[in-house]
PDB file of N, CA and C in Angstrom:
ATOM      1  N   UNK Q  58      34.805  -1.866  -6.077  1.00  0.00           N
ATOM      2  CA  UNK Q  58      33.418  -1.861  -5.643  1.00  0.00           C
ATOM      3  C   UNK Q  58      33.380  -1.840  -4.108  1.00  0.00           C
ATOM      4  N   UNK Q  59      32.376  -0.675  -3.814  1.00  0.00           N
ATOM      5  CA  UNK Q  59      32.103  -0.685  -2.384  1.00  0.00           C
ATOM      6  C   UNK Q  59      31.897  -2.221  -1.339  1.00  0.00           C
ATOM      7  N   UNK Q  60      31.997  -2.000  -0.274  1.00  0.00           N
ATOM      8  CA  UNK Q  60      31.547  -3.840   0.047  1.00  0.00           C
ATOM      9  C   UNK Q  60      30.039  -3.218   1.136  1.00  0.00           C
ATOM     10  N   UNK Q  61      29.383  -3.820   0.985  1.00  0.00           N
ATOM     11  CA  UNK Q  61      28.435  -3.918   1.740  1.00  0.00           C
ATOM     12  C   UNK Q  61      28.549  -3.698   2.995  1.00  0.00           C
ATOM     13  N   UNK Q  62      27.759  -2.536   4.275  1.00  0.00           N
ATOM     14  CA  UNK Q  62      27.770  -2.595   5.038  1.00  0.00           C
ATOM     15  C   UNK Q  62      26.160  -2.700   5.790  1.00  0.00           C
ATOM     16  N   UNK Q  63      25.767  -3.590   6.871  1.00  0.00           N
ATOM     17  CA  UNK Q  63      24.638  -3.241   7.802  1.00  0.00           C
ATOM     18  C   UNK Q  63      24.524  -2.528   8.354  1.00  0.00           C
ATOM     19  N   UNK Q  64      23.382  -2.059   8.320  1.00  0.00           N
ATOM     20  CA  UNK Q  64      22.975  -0.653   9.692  1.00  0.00           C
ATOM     21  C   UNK Q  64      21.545  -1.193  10.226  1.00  0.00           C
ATOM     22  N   UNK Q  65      21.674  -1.203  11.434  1.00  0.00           N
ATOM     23  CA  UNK Q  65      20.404  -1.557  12.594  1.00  0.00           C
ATOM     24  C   UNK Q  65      20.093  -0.316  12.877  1.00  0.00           C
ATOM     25  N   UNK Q  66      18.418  -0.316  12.691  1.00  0.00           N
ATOM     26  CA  UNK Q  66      18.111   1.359  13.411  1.00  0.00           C
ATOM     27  C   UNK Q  66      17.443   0.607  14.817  1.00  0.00           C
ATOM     28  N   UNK Q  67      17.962   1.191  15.630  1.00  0.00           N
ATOM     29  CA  UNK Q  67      17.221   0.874  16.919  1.00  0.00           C
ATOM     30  C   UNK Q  67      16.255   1.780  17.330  1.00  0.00           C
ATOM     31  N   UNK Q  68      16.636   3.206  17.425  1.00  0.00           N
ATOM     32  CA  UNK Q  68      15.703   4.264  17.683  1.00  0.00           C
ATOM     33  C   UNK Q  68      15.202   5.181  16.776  1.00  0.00           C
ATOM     34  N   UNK Q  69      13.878   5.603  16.750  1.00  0.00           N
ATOM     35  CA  UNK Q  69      13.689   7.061  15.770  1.00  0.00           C
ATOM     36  C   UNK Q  69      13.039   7.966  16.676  1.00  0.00           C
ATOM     37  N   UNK Q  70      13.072   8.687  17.040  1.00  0.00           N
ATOM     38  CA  UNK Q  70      13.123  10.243  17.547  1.00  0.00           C
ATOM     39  C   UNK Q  70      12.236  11.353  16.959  1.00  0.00           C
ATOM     40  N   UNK Q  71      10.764  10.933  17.479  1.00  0.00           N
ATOM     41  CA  UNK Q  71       9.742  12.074  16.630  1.00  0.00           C
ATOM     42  C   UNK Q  71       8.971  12.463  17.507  1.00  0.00           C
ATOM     43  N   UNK Q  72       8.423  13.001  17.579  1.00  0.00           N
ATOM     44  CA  UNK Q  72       7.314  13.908  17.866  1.00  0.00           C
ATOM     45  C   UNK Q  72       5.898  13.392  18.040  1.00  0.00           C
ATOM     46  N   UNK Q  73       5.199  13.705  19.069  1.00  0.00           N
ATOM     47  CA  UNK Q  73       3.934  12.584  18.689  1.00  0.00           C
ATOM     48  C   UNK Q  73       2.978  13.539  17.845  1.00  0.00           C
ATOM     49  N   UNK Q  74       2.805  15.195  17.906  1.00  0.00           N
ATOM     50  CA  UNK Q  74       2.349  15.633  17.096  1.00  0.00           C
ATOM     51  C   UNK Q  74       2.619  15.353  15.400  1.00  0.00           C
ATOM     52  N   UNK Q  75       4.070  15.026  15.336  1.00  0.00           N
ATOM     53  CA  UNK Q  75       4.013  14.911  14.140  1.00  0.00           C
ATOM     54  C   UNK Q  75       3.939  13.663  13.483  1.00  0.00           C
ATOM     55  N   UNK Q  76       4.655  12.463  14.521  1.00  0.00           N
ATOM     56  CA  UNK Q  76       3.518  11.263  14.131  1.00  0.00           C
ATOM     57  C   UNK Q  76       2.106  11.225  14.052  1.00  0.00           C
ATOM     58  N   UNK Q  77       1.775  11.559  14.560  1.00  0.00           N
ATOM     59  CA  UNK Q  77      -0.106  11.821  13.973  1.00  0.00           C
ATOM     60  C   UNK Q  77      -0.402  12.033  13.043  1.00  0.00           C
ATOM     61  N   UNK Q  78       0.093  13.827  12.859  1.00  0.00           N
ATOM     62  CA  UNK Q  78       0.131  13.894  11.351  1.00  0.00           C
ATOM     63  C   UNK Q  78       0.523  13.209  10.305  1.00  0.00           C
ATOM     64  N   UNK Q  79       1.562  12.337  10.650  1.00  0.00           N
ATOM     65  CA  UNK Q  79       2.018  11.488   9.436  1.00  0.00           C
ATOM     66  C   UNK Q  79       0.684  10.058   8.943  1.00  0.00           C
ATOM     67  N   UNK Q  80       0.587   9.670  10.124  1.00  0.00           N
ATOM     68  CA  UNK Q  80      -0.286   8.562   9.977  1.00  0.00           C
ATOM     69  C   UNK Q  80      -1.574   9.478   9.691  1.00  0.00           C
ATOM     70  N   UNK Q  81      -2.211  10.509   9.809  1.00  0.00           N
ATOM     71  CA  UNK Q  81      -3.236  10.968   9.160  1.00  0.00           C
ATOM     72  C   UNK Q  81      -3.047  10.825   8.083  1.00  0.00           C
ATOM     73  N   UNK Q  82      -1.836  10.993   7.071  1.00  0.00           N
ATOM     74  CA  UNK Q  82      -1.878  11.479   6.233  1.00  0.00           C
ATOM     75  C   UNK Q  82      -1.641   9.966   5.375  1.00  0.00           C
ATOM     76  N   UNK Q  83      -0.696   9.095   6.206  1.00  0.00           N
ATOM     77  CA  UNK Q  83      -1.054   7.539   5.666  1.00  0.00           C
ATOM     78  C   UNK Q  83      -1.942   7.012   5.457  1.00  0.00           C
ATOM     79  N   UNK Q  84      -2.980   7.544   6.403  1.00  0.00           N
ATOM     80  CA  UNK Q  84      -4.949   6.860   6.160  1.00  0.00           C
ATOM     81  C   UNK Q  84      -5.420   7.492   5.144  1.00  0.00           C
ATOM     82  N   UNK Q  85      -5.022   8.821   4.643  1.00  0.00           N
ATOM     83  CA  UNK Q  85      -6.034   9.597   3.731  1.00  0.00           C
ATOM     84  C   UNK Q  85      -5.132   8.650   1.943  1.00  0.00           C
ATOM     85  N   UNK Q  86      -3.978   8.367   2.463  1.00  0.00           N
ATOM     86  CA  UNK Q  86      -3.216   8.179   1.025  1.00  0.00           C
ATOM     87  C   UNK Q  86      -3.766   6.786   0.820  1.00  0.00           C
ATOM     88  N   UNK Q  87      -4.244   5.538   1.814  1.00  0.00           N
ATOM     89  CA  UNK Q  87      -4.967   4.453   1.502  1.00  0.00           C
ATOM     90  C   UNK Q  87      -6.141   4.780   0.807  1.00  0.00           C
ATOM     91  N   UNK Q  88      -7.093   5.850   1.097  1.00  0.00           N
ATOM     92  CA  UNK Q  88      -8.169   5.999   0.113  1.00  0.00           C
ATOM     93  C   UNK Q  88      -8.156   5.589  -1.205  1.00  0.00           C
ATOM     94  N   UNK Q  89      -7.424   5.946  -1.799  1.00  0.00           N
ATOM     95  CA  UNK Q  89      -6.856   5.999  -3.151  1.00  0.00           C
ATOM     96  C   UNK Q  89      -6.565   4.781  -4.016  1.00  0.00           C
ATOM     97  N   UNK Q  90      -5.844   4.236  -2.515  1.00  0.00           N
ATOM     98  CA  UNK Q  90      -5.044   2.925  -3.478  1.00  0.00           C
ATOM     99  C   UNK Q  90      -5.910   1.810  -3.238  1.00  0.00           C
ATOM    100  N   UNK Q  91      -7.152   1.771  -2.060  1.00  0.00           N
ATOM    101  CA  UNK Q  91      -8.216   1.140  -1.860  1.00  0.00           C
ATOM    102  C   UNK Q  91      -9.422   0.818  -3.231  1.00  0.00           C
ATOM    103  N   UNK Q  92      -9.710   2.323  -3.415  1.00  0.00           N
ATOM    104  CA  UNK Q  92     -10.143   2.384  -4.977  1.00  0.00           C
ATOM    105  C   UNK Q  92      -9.867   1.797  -5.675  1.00  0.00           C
ATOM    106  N   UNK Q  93      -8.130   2.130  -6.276  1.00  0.00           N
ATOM    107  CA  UNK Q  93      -7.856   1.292  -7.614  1.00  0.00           C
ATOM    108  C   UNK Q  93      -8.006  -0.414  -6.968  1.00  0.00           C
ATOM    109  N   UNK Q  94      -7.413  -0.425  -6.127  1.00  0.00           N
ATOM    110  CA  UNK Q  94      -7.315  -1.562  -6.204  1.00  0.00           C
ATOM    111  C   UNK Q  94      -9.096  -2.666  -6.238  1.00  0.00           C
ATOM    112  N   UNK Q  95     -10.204  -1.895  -5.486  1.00  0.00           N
ATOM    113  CA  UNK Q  95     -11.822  -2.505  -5.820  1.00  0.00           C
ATOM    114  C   UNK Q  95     -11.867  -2.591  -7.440  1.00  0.00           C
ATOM    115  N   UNK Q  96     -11.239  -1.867  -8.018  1.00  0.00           N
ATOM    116  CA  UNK Q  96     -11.854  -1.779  -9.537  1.00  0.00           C
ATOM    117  C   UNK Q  96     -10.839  -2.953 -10.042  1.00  0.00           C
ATOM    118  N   UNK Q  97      -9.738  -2.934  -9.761  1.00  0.00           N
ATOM    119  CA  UNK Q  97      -8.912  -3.596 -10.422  1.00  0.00           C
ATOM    120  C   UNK Q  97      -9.622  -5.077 -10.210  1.00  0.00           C
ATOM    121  N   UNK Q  98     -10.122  -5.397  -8.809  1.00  0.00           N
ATOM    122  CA  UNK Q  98     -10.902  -6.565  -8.546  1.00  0.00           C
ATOM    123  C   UNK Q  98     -12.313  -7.022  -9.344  1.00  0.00           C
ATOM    124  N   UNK Q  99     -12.702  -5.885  -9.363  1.00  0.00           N
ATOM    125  CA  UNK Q  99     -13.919  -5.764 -10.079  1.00  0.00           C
ATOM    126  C   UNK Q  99     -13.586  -6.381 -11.775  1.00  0.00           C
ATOM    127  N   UNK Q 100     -12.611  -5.589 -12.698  1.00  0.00           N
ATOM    128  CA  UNK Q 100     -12.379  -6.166 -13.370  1.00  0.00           C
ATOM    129  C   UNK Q 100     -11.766  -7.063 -13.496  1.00  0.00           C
ATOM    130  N   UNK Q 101     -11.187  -7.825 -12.799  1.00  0.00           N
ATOM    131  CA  UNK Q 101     -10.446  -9.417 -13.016  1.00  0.00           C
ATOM    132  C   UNK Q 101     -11.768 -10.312 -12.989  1.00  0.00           C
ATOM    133  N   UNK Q 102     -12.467 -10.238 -11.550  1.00  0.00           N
ATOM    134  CA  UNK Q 102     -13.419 -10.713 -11.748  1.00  0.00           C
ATOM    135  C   UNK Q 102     -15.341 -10.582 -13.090  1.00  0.00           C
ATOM    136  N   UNK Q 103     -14.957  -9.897 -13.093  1.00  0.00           N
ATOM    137  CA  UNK Q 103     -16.097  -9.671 -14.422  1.00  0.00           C
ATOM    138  C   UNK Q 103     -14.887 -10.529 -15.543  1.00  0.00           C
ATOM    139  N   UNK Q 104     -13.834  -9.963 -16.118  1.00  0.00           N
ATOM    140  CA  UNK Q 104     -12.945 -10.911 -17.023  1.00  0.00           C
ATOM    141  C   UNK Q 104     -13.229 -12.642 -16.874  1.00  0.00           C
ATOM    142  N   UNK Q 105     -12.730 -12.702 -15.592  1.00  0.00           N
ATOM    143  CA  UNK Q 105     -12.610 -14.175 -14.966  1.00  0.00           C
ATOM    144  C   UNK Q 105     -13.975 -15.074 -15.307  1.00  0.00           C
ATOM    145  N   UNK Q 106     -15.083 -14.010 -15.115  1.00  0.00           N
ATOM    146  CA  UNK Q 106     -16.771 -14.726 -15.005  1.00  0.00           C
ATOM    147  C   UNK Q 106     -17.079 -14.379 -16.278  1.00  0.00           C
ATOM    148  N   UNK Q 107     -16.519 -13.727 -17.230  1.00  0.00           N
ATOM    149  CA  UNK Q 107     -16.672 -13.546 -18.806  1.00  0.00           C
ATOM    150  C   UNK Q 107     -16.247 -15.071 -19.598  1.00  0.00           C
ATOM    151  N   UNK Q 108     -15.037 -15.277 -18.775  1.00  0.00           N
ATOM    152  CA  UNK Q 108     -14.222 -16.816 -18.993  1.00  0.00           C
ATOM    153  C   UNK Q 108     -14.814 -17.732 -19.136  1.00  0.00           C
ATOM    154  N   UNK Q 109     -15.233 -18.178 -17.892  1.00  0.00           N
ATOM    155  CA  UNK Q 109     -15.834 -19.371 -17.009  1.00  0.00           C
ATOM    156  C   UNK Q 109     -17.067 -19.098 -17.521  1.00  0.00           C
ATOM    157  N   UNK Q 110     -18.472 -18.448 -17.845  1.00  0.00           N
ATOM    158  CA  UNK Q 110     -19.198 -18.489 -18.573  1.00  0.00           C
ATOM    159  C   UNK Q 110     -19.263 -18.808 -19.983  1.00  0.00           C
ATOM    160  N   UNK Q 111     -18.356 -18.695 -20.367  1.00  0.00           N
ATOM    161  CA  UNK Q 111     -17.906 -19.506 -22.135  1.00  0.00           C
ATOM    162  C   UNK Q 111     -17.573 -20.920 -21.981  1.00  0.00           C
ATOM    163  N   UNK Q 112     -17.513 -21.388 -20.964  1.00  0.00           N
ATOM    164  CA  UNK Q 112     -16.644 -22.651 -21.707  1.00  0.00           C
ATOM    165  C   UNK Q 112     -18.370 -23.826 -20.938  1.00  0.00           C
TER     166      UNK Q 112
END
């Protein structure tokens, strides 16, 4: 079995045009997971207050 080695990145080497683009494209991909995740809230809480209203 291999043994484990560390690697430190100290530098990355890009582009600021294409960092932009990347993080544009990181903000548009939060849309998404913003969504599921309101609904997912939405239903815990309606569940949760379905709960706590029964007892």
């Amino acid at each position: 079995m291999a043994q484990k080695q560390e690697v430190v990145v100290t530098d990355i080497q890009m582009p600021l045009s294409s960092m932009i683009v990347f993080m544009v494209k990181w903000a548009v991909a939060t849309i998404p997971a913003a969504i599921i995740l309101f609904f997912l809230g939405v239903f815990l809480m309606t569940l949760f207050g379905k709960l706590g209203a029964g007892m």
